[in-house]
C-alpha atoms as one frame of an Amber mdcrd trajectory, in Angstrom:
protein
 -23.400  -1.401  13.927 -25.705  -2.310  10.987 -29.068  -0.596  11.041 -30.556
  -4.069  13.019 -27.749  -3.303  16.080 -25.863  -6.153  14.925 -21.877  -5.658
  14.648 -21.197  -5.694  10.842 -17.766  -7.650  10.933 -14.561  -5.933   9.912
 -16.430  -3.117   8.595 -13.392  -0.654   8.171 -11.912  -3.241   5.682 -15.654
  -3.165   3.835 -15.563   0.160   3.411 -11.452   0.434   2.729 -12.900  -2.155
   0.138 -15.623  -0.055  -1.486 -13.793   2.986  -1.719 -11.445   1.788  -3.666
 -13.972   0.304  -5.762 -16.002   3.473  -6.143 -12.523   5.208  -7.026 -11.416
   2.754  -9.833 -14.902   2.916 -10.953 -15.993   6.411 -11.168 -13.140   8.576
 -10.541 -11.541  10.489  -6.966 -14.301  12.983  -6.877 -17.299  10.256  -6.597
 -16.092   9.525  -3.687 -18.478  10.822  -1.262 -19.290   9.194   2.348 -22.701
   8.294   0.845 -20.654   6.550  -2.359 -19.017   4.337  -0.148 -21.792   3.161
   2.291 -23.752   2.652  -0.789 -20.957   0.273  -2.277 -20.389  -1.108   1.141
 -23.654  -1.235   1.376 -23.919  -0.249   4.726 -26.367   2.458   6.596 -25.525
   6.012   5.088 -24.255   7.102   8.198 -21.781   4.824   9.392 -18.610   6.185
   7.354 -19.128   8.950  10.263 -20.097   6.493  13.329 -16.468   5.169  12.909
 -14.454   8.490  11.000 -14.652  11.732  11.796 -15.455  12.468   8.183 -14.137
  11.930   4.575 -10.227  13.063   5.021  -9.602  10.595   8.269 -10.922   8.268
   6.197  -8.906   8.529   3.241  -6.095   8.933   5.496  -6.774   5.427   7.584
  -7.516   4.104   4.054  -3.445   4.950   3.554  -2.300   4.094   6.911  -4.542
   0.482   6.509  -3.101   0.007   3.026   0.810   1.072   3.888   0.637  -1.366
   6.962  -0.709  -4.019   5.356   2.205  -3.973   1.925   4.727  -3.055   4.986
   3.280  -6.780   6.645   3.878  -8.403   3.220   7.513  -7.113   2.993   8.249
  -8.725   6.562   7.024 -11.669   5.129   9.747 -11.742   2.395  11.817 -13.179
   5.757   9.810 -16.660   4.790  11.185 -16.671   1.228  14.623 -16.880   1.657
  15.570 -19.069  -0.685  12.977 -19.612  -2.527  11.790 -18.543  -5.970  14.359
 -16.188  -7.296  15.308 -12.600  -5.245  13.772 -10.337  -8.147  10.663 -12.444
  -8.535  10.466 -12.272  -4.260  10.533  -8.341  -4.414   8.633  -7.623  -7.207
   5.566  -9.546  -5.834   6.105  -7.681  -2.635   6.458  -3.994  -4.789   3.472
  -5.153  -7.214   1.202  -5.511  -4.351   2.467  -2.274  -2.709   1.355  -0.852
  -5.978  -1.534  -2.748  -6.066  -3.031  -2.018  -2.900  -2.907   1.740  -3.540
  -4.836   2.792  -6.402  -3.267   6.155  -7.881  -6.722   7.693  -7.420  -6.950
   7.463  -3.987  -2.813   8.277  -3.286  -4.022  11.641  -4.635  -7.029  12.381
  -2.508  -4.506  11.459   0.197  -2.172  14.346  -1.167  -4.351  16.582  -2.243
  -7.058  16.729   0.215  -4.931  19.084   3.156  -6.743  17.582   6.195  -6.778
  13.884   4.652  -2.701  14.416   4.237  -2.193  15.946   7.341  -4.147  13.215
   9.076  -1.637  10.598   7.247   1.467  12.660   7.913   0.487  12.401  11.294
  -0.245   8.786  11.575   3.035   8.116  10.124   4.883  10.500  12.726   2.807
   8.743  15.135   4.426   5.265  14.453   2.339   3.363  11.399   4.081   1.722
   9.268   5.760   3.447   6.297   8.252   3.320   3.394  11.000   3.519   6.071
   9.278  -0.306   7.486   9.231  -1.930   3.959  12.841  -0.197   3.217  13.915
  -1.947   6.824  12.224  -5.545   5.585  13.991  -5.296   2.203  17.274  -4.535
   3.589  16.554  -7.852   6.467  15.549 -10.092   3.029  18.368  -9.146   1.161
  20.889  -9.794   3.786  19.374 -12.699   4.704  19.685 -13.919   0.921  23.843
 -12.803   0.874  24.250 -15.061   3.819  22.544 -17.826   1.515  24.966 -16.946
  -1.211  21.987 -16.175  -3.545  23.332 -12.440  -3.820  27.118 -11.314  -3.810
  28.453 -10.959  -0.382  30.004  -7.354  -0.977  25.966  -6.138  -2.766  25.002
  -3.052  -0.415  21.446  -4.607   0.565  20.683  -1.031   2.307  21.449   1.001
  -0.906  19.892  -1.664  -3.020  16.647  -1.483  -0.399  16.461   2.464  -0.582
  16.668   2.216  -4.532  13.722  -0.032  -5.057  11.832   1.931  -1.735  12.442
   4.814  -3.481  11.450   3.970  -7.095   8.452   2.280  -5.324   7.541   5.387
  -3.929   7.973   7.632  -7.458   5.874   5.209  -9.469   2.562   5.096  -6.635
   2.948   8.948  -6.916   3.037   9.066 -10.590   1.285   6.206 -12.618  -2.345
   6.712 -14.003  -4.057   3.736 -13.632  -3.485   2.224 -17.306   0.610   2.021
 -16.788   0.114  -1.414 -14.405   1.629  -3.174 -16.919   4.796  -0.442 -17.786
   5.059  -0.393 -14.014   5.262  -3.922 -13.647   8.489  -4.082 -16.195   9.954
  -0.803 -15.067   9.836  -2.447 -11.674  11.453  -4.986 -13.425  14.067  -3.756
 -14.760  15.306  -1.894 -11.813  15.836  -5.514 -10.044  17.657  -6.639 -12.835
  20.136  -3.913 -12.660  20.260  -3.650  -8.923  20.616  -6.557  -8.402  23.439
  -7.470 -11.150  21.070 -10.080 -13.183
């Protein structure tokens, strides 16, 4: 509620929002509960009307942002055809990337109740690597049946490759590498997928 009573619409996504913002800004440790209602700009207490405190909400910051890349991927089932099959996956992998900022995949990890709270939610059901991995392996066998990749490719081992490079570079890239991630990224689809 704002401070007038009034529902403040999607306010979880607001703050998601501002966090992130605060984080590219100033760095992982300005993030504070007051540095995001103040970039939300939002009463001071809200973060903990709706969180328990600062590690649930990094952690639903995660689970919010690995649901949302794991809905984009289950979109790629629209694209068959279209485009090419790197340029599909690598939007799909670029805005995995994008929609984690390495700052706050290390609060995540580093923080022991904010990754506990996320290892959780994932054991719990919310979507993960293993649901993008799944909507990768769906795409790419839905592109062999189109002939646009070989017939005899291994879509699940191609799938696990890019899941799992996917995964290395959001745990390991500083913020100034977007562009060295966007051609490793790349690269990989080149060679996995034989072009």
């Amino acid at each position: 509620m704002s401070p007038r009573g009034v529902a403040i619409p999607d306010l979880r996504e607001r703050l998601f929002a501002a966090a992130e913002r605060v984080v590219s800004r100033d760095g992982a440790a300005a993030l504070t509960s007051r540095a995001v209602t103040a970039e939300a700009d939002c009463a001071k207490g809200v973060l903990h009307t709706h969180f328990s405190g600062l590690d649930e909400f990094v952690a639903e910051l995660v689970l919010n942002r690995f649901a949302r890349s794991a809905r984009q991927a289950e979109a790629l089932g629209t694209k068959v055809g279209q485009a090419t099959v790197a340029e599909n996956l690598q939007e799909v992998v670029g805005a995995l990337l994008d929609s984690l900022p390495p700052a706050v995949v290390g609060l995540a990890m580093t923080r022991p109740a904010a990754a506990s709270h996320t290892r959780e939610g994932f054991r719990s059901g919310a979507p993960a690597f293993d649901a993008i991995q799944d909507a990768f392996t769906a795409y790419l066998q839905a592109e062999q049946r189109t002939g646009r990749i070989p017939a005899d490719s291994d879509a699940a081992a191609i799938a696990l490759a890019l899941v799992g490079t996917t995964h290395h570079l959001l745990m390991t890239r500083s913020p100034a590498q977007t562009a060295d991630t966007a051609a490793t990224v790349k690269r990989l689809l080149a060679v996995l997928l034989g072009r």
